[in-house]
mmCIF file of C-alpha atoms in Angstrom:
data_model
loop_
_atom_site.group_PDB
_atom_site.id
_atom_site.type_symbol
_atom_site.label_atom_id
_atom_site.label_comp_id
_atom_site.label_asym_id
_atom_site.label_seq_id
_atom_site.Cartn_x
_atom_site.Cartn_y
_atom_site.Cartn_z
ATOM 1 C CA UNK M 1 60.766 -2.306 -27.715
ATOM 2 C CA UNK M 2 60.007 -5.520 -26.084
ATOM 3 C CA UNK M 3 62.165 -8.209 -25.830
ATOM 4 C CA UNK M 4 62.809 -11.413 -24.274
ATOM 5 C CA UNK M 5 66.208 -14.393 -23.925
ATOM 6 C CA UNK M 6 66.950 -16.907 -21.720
ATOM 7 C CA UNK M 7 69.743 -14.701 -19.772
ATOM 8 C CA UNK M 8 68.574 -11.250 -20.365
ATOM 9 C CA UNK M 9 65.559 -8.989 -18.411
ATOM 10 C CA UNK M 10 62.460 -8.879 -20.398
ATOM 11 C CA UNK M 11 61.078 -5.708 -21.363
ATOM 12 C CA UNK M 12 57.181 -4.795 -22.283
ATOM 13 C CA UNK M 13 55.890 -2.184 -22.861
ATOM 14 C CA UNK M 14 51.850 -1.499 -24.091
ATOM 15 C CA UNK M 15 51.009 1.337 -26.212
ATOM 16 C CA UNK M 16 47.773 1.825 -25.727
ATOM 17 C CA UNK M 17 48.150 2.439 -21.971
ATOM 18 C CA UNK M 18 51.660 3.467 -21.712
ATOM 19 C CA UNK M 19 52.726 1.118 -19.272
ATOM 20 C CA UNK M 20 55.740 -0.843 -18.699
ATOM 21 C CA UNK M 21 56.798 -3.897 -17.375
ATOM 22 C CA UNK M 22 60.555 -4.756 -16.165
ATOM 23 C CA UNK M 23 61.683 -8.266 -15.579
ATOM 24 C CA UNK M 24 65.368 -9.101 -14.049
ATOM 25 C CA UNK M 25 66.013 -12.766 -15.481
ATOM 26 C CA UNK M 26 65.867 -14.202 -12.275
ATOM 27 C CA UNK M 27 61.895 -13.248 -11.384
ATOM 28 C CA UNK M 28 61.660 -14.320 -15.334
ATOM 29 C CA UNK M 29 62.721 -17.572 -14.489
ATOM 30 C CA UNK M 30 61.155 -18.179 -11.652
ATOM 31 C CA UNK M 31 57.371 -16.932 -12.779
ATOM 32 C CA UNK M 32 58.034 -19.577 -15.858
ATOM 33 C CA UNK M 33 59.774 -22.572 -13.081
ATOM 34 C CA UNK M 34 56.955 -22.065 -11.115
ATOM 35 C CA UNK M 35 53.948 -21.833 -13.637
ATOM 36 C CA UNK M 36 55.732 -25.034 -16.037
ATOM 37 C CA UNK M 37 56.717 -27.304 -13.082
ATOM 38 C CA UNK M 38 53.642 -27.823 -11.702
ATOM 39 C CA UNK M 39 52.906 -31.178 -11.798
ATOM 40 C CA UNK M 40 49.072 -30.368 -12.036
ATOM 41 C CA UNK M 41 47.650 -26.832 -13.476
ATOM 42 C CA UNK M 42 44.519 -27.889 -13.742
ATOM 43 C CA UNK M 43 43.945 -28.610 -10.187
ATOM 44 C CA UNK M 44 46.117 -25.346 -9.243
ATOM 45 C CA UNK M 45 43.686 -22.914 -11.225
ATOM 46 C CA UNK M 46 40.892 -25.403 -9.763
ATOM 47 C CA UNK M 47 42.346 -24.326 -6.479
ATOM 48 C CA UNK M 48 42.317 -21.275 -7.507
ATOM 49 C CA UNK M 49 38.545 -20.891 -8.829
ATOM 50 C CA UNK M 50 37.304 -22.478 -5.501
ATOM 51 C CA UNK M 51 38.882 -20.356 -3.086
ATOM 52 C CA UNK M 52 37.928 -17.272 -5.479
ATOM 53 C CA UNK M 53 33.794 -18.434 -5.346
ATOM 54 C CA UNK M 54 33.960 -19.095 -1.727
ATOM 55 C CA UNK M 55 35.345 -15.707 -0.255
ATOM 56 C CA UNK M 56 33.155 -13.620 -2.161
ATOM 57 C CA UNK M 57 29.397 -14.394 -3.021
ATOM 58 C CA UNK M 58 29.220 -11.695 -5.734
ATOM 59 C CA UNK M 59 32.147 -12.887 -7.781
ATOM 60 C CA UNK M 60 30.054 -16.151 -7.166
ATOM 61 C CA UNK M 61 27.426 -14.841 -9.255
ATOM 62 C CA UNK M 62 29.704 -13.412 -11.966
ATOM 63 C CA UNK M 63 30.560 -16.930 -12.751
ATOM 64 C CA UNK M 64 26.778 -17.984 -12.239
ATOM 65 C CA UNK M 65 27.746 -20.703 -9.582
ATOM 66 C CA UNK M 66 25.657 -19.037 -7.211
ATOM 67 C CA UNK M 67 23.401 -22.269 -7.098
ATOM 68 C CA UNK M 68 26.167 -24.798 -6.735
ATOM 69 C CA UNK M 69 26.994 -26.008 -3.337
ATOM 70 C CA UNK M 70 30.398 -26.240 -2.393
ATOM 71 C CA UNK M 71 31.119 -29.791 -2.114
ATOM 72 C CA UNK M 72 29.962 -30.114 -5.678
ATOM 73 C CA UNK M 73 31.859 -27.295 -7.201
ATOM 74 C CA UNK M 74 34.641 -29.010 -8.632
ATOM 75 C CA UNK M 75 31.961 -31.422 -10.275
ATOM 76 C CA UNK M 76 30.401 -28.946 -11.733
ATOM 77 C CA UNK M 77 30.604 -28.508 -15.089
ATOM 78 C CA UNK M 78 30.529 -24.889 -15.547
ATOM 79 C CA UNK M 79 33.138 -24.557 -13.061
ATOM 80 C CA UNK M 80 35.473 -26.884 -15.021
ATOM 81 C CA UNK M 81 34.969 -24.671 -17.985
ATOM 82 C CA UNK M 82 36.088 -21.637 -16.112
ATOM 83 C CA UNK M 83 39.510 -23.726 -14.649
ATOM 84 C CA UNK M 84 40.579 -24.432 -18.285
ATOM 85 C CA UNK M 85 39.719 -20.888 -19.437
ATOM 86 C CA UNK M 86 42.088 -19.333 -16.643
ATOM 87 C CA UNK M 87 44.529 -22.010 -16.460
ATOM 88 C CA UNK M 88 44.993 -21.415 -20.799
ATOM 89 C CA UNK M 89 45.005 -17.525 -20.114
ATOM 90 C CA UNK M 90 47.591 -17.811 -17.646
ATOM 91 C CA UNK M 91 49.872 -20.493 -19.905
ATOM 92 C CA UNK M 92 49.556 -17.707 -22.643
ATOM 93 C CA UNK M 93 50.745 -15.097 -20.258
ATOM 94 C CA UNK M 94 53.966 -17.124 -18.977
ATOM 95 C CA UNK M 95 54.404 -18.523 -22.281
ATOM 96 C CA UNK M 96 54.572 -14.789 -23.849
ATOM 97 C CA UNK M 97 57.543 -14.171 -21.742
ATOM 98 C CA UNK M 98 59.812 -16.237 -23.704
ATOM 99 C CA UNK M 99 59.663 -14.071 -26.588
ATOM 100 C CA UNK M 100 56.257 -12.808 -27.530
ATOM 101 C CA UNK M 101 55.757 -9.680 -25.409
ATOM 102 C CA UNK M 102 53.099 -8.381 -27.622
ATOM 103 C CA UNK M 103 50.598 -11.021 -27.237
ATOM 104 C CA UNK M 104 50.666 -10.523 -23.114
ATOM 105 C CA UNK M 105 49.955 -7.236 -23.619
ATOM 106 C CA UNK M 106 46.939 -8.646 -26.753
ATOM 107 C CA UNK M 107 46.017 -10.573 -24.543
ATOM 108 C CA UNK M 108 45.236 -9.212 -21.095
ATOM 109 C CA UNK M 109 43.626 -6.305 -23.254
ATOM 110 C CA UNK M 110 41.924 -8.742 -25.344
ATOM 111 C CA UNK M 111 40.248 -9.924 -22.093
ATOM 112 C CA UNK M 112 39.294 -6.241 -20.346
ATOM 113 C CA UNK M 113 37.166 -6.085 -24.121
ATOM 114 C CA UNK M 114 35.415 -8.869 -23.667
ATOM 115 C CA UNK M 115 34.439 -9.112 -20.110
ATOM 116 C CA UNK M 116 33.033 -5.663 -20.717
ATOM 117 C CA UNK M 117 30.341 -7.432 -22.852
ATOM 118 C CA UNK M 118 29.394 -9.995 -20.161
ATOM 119 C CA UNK M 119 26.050 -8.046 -18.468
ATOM 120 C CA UNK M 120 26.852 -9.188 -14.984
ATOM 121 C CA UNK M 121 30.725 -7.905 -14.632
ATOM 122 C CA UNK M 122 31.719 -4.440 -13.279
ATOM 123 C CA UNK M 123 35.123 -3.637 -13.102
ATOM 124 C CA UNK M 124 35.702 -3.508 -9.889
ATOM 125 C CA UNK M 125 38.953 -2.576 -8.500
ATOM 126 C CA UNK M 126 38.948 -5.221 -5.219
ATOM 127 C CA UNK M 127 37.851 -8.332 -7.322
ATOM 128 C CA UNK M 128 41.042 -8.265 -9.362
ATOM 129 C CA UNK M 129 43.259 -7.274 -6.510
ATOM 130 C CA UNK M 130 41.394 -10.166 -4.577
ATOM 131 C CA UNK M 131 41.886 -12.648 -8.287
ATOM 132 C CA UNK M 132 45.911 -11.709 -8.266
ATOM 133 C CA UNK M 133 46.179 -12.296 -4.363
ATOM 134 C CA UNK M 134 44.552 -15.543 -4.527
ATOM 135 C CA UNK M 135 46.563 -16.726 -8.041
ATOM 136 C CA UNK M 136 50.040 -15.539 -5.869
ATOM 137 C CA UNK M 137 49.053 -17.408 -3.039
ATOM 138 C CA UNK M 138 48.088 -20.912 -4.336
ATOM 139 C CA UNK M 139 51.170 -20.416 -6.988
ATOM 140 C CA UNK M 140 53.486 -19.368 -4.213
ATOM 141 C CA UNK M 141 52.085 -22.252 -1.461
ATOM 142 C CA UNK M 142 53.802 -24.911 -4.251
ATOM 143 C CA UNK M 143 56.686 -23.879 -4.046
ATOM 144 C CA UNK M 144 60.231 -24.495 -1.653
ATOM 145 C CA UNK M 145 59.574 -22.200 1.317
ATOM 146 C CA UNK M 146 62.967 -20.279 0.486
ATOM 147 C CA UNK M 147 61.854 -19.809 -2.893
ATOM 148 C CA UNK M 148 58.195 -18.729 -1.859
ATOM 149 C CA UNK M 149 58.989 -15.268 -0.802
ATOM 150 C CA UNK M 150 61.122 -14.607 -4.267
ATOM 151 C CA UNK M 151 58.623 -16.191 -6.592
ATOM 152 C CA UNK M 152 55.828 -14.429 -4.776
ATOM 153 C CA UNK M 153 57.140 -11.349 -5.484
ATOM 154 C CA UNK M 154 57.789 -11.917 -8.972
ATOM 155 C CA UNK M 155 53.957 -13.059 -9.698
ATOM 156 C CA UNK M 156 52.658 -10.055 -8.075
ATOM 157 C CA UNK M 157 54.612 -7.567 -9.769
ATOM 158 C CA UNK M 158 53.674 -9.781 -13.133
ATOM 159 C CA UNK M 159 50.176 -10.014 -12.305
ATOM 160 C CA UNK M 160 49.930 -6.495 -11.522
ATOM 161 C CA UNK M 161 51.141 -5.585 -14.878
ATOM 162 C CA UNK M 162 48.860 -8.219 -16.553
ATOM 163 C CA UNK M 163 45.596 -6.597 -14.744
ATOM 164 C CA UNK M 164 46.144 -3.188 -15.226
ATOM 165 C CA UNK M 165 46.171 -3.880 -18.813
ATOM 166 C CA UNK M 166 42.857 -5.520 -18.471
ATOM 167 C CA UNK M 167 41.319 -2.442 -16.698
ATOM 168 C CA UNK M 168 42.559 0.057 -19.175
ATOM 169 C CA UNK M 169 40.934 -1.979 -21.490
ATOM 170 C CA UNK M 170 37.965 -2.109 -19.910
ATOM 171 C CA UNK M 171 37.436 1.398 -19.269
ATOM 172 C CA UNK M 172 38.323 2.420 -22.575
ATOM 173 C CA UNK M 173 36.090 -0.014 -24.162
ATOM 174 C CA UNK M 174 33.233 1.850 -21.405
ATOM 175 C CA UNK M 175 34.169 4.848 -22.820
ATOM 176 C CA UNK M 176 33.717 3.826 -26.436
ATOM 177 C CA UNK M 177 30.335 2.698 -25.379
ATOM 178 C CA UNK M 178 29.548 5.525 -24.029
ATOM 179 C CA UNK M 179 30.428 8.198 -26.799
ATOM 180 C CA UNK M 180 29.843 6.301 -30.050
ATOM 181 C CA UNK M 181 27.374 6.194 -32.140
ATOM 182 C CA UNK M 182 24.979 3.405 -31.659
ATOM 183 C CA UNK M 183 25.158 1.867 -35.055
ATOM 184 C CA UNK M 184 29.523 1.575 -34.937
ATOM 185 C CA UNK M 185 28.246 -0.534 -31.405
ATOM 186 C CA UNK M 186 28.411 -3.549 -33.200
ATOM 187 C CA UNK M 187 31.313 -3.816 -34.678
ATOM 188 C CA UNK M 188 32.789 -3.431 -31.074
ATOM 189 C CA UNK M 189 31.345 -6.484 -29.962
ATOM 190 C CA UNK M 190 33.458 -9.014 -32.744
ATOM 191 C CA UNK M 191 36.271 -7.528 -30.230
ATOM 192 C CA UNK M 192 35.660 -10.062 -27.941
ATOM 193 C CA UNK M 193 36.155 -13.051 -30.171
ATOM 194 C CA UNK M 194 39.988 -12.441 -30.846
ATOM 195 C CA UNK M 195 40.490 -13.866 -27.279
ATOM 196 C CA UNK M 196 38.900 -17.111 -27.990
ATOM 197 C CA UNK M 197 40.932 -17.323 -30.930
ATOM 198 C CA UNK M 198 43.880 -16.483 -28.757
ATOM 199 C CA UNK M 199 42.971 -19.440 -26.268
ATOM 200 C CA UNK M 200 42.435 -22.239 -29.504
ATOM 201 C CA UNK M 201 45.768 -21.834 -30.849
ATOM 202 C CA UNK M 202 47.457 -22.258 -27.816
ATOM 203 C CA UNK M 203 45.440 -25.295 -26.438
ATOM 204 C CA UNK M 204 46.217 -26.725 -30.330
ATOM 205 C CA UNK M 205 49.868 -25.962 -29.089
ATOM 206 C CA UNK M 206 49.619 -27.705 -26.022
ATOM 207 C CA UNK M 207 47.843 -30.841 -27.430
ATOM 208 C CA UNK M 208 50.881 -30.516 -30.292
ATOM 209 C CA UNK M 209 53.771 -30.681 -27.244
ATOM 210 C CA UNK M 210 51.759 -33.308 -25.105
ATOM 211 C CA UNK M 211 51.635 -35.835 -28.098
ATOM 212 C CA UNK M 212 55.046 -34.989 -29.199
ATOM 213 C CA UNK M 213 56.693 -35.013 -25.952
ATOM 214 C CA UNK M 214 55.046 -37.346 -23.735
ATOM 215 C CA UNK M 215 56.153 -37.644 -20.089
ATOM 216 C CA UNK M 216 58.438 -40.271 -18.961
ATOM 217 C CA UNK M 217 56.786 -43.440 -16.950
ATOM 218 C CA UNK M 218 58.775 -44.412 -14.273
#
Protein backbone atom coordinates (compact mmCIF):
# COMPACT_ATOMS: atom_id res chain seq x y z
CA UNK A 1 0.00 0.00 0.00
CA UNK A 2 1.51 3.32 -0.54
CA UNK A 3 0.21 6.32 0.58
CA UNK A 4 0.83 9.85 1.10
CA UNK A 5 -1.15 13.37 3.17
CA UNK A 6 -0.03 16.40 4.31
CA UNK A 7 0.04 15.18 8.18
CA UNK A 8 0.53 11.54 7.85
CA UNK A 9 4.06 9.28 7.18
CA UNK A 10 4.33 8.21 3.67
CA UNK A 11 4.63 4.72 2.89
CA UNK A 12 6.29 2.98 -0.44
CA UNK A 13 6.80 0.12 -1.08
CA UNK A 14 8.27 -1.49 -4.75
CA UNK A 15 7.30 -4.83 -5.84
CA UNK A 16 9.65 -5.74 -7.98
CA UNK A 17 12.48 -5.44 -5.42
CA UNK A 18 10.67 -5.77 -2.25
CA UNK A 19 11.81 -2.80 -0.67
CA UNK A 20 10.32 -0.28 1.49
CA UNK A 21 10.51 3.13 2.25
CA UNK A 22 9.17 4.86 5.64
CA UNK A 23 8.69 8.55 5.92
CA UNK A 24 7.65 10.32 9.44
CA UNK A 25 5.84 13.63 8.17
CA UNK A 26 8.38 15.69 9.46
CA UNK A 27 11.53 14.30 7.10
CA UNK A 28 8.43 14.42 4.42
CA UNK A 29 8.22 17.91 4.86
CA UNK A 30 11.37 18.85 5.05
CA UNK A 31 12.83 16.76 1.79
CA UNK A 32 9.76 18.74 -0.12
CA UNK A 33 10.71 22.52 2.00
CA UNK A 34 14.00 21.99 1.02
CA UNK A 35 13.80 20.70 -2.69
CA UNK A 36 10.57 23.55 -3.48
CA UNK A 37 12.17 26.54 -1.66
CA UNK A 38 15.06 26.82 -3.44
CA UNK A 39 15.17 29.90 -4.97
CA UNK A 40 17.32 28.42 -7.90
CA UNK A 41 17.30 24.46 -8.87
CA UNK A 42 18.87 24.89 -11.76
CA UNK A 43 21.99 26.27 -10.42
CA UNK A 44 21.71 23.71 -7.31
CA UNK A 45 21.76 20.52 -9.68
CA UNK A 46 24.40 22.76 -11.72
CA UNK A 47 26.24 22.69 -8.45
CA UNK A 48 25.68 19.53 -8.24
CA UNK A 49 26.90 18.23 -11.83
CA UNK A 50 30.17 20.28 -11.37
CA UNK A 51 31.33 19.04 -8.21
CA UNK A 52 30.22 15.39 -9.48
CA UNK A 53 32.70 15.83 -12.96
CA UNK A 54 35.44 17.29 -10.98
CA UNK A 55 36.06 14.59 -8.17
CA UNK A 56 36.00 11.80 -10.39
CA UNK A 57 37.50 11.71 -14.03
CA UNK A 58 35.64 8.49 -14.97
CA UNK A 59 32.17 9.69 -14.13
CA UNK A 60 33.65 12.60 -16.30
CA UNK A 61 33.65 10.44 -19.18
CA UNK A 62 30.24 8.86 -18.53
CA UNK A 63 28.83 12.21 -19.24
CA UNK A 64 31.41 12.69 -22.20
CA UNK A 65 32.75 16.05 -20.68
CA UNK A 66 36.02 14.62 -20.55
CA UNK A 67 37.20 17.36 -23.12
CA UNK A 68 35.65 20.34 -21.42
CA UNK A 69 37.77 22.39 -19.19
CA UNK A 70 36.48 23.40 -16.05
CA UNK A 71 36.00 27.00 -16.28
CA UNK A 72 33.82 26.33 -19.27
CA UNK A 73 31.69 23.61 -17.88
CA UNK A 74 28.75 25.41 -16.95
CA UNK A 75 28.85 26.91 -20.62
CA UNK A 76 28.81 23.95 -22.00
CA UNK A 77 26.04 22.82 -23.60
CA UNK A 78 26.00 19.23 -22.95
CA UNK A 79 26.45 19.90 -19.42
CA UNK A 80 23.31 22.10 -19.31
CA UNK A 81 21.42 19.24 -20.77
CA UNK A 82 22.48 16.93 -18.03
CA UNK A 83 21.45 19.84 -15.09
CA UNK A 84 17.85 19.90 -16.47
CA UNK A 85 17.72 16.10 -16.85
CA UNK A 86 18.66 15.62 -13.01
CA UNK A 87 17.14 18.64 -11.71
CA UNK A 88 13.45 17.20 -13.61
CA UNK A 89 14.29 13.61 -12.18
CA UNK A 90 14.70 14.87 -8.84
CA UNK A 91 11.32 17.34 -9.03
CA UNK A 92 9.54 14.01 -10.07
CA UNK A 93 10.94 12.23 -7.11
CA UNK A 94 9.89 15.00 -4.40
CA UNK A 95 6.88 15.69 -6.28
CA UNK A 96 5.81 11.79 -6.03
CA UNK A 97 5.77 12.16 -2.35
CA UNK A 98 2.69 14.10 -2.22
CA UNK A 99 0.65 11.36 -3.38
CA UNK A 100 2.02 9.36 -6.24
CA UNK A 101 4.26 6.74 -4.61
CA UNK A 102 4.17 4.55 -7.59
CA UNK A 103 5.77 6.75 -10.04
CA UNK A 104 9.06 7.19 -7.55
CA UNK A 105 9.34 3.80 -7.51
CA UNK A 106 8.52 3.95 -12.00
CA UNK A 107 10.69 6.13 -12.01
CA UNK A 108 14.01 5.45 -10.33
CA UNK A 109 13.47 1.91 -12.02
CA UNK A 110 12.63 3.50 -15.18
CA UNK A 111 16.13 5.07 -14.99
CA UNK A 112 18.38 1.75 -13.78
CA UNK A 113 16.65 0.41 -17.52
CA UNK A 114 17.84 2.89 -19.38
CA UNK A 115 21.24 3.74 -18.22
CA UNK A 116 21.86 0.05 -18.74
CA UNK A 117 21.62 0.82 -22.52
CA UNK A 118 24.14 3.72 -22.45
CA UNK A 119 27.64 1.65 -23.60
CA UNK A 120 29.86 3.65 -21.33
CA UNK A 121 27.93 3.15 -17.75
CA UNK A 122 28.69 0.29 -15.29
CA UNK A 123 26.86 0.14 -12.30
CA UNK A 124 29.09 0.82 -10.02
CA UNK A 125 28.34 0.78 -6.44
CA UNK A 126 30.76 4.04 -5.31
CA UNK A 127 29.49 6.38 -8.18
CA UNK A 128 25.96 6.41 -6.80
CA UNK A 129 27.00 6.46 -3.20
CA UNK A 130 29.43 9.35 -4.36
CA UNK A 131 25.98 11.00 -6.71
CA UNK A 132 23.67 10.79 -3.29
CA UNK A 133 26.58 12.26 -1.05
CA UNK A 134 27.17 15.06 -3.28
CA UNK A 135 23.07 15.77 -3.99
CA UNK A 136 22.83 15.70 0.27
CA UNK A 137 25.53 17.95 0.58
CA UNK A 138 24.80 20.86 -1.84
CA UNK A 139 20.88 20.33 -0.77
CA UNK A 140 21.80 20.32 2.88
CA UNK A 141 24.61 23.46 2.55
CA UNK A 142 21.15 25.69 1.63
CA UNK A 143 19.67 25.24 4.28
CA UNK A 144 19.43 26.96 8.24
CA UNK A 145 22.37 25.29 10.00
CA UNK A 146 19.83 23.84 12.71
CA UNK A 147 17.83 22.46 10.07
CA UNK A 148 20.92 21.03 8.06
CA UNK A 149 21.56 18.07 10.20
CA UNK A 150 17.57 17.04 10.11
CA UNK A 151 17.08 17.62 6.43
CA UNK A 152 20.34 15.85 5.72
CA UNK A 153 19.23 12.96 7.18
CA UNK A 154 16.01 12.85 5.58
CA UNK A 155 17.62 13.14 1.87
CA UNK A 156 19.93 10.39 2.56
CA UNK A 157 17.60 7.96 3.81
CA UNK A 158 15.30 9.18 0.60
CA UNK A 159 18.03 9.00 -1.75
CA UNK A 160 19.08 5.75 -0.56
CA UNK A 161 15.74 4.34 -1.25
CA UNK A 162 15.56 6.11 -4.68
CA UNK A 163 19.08 4.40 -5.79
CA UNK A 164 18.63 1.11 -4.72
CA UNK A 165 15.69 0.99 -6.89
CA UNK A 166 17.81 2.08 -9.74
CA UNK A 167 20.39 -0.75 -9.13
CA UNK A 168 17.86 -3.48 -8.88
CA UNK A 169 16.82 -2.31 -11.99
CA UNK A 170 19.84 -2.35 -13.47
CA UNK A 171 20.94 -5.66 -12.60
CA UNK A 172 17.85 -7.22 -13.48
CA UNK A 173 17.73 -5.61 -16.77
CA UNK A 174 21.78 -7.28 -16.97
CA UNK A 175 20.32 -10.31 -16.22
CA UNK A 176 17.62 -10.20 -18.87
CA UNK A 177 20.39 -9.46 -21.24
CA UNK A 178 22.16 -12.02 -20.35
CA UNK A 179 19.63 -15.04 -20.49
CA UNK A 180 17.23 -14.04 -23.28
CA UNK A 181 17.03 -14.81 -26.41
CA UNK A 182 18.62 -12.43 -28.77
CA UNK A 183 15.68 -11.67 -30.94
CA UNK A 184 13.15 -10.62 -27.52
CA UNK A 185 16.57 -8.04 -27.11
CA UNK A 186 14.81 -5.51 -28.79
CA UNK A 187 11.87 -5.09 -27.41
CA UNK A 188 13.91 -4.41 -24.13
CA UNK A 189 15.42 -1.48 -25.46
CA UNK A 190 11.74 0.70 -26.03
CA UNK A 191 12.19 0.30 -22.02
CA UNK A 192 14.18 3.14 -21.90
CA UNK A 193 11.87 5.60 -23.56
CA UNK A 194 9.10 5.52 -20.76
CA UNK A 195 11.54 7.76 -18.75
CA UNK A 196 11.67 10.45 -21.26
CA UNK A 197 8.09 10.35 -21.37
CA UNK A 198 8.13 10.52 -17.62
CA UNK A 199 10.43 13.75 -17.73
CA UNK A 200 7.95 15.64 -20.71
CA UNK A 201 4.92 15.52 -18.73
CA UNK A 202 6.31 16.88 -15.83
CA UNK A 203 8.37 19.76 -17.45
CA UNK A 204 4.69 20.41 -19.40
CA UNK A 205 3.56 20.57 -15.63
CA UNK A 206 6.03 22.88 -14.58
CA UNK A 207 5.72 25.28 -17.60
CA UNK A 208 1.64 24.85 -16.73
CA UNK A 209 2.34 26.17 -12.80
CA UNK A 210 5.05 28.82 -13.88
CA UNK A 211 2.54 30.57 -16.33
CA UNK A 212 -0.31 30.10 -14.04
CA UNK A 213 1.30 31.11 -10.94
CA UNK A 214 3.87 33.56 -11.61
CA UNK A 215 6.10 34.84 -8.79
CA UNK A 216 5.44 38.00 -7.06
CA UNK A 217 7.78 41.21 -8.08
CA UNK A 218 8.66 43.07 -5.28
Amino acid sequence: MNWSTEDRSVHIHSDESGRSLTLTPAEKKLIEQSWLHAENKEELVGEVLKRLLMSNEAIRKIFNLHECPDDQLCENEAFKRHVKGIELFLGICVDSLRGHSNRLVNTARTIGKRHFYFARVVFDAEYWLLIREIIVDVVTSKQRPKKAPQVRNAWTKFLSFVIAEVKHAFLREQHKKNTMPRNDRRSMRRLSQRLQSELDFYEHRCSYLTMCCPRKVS
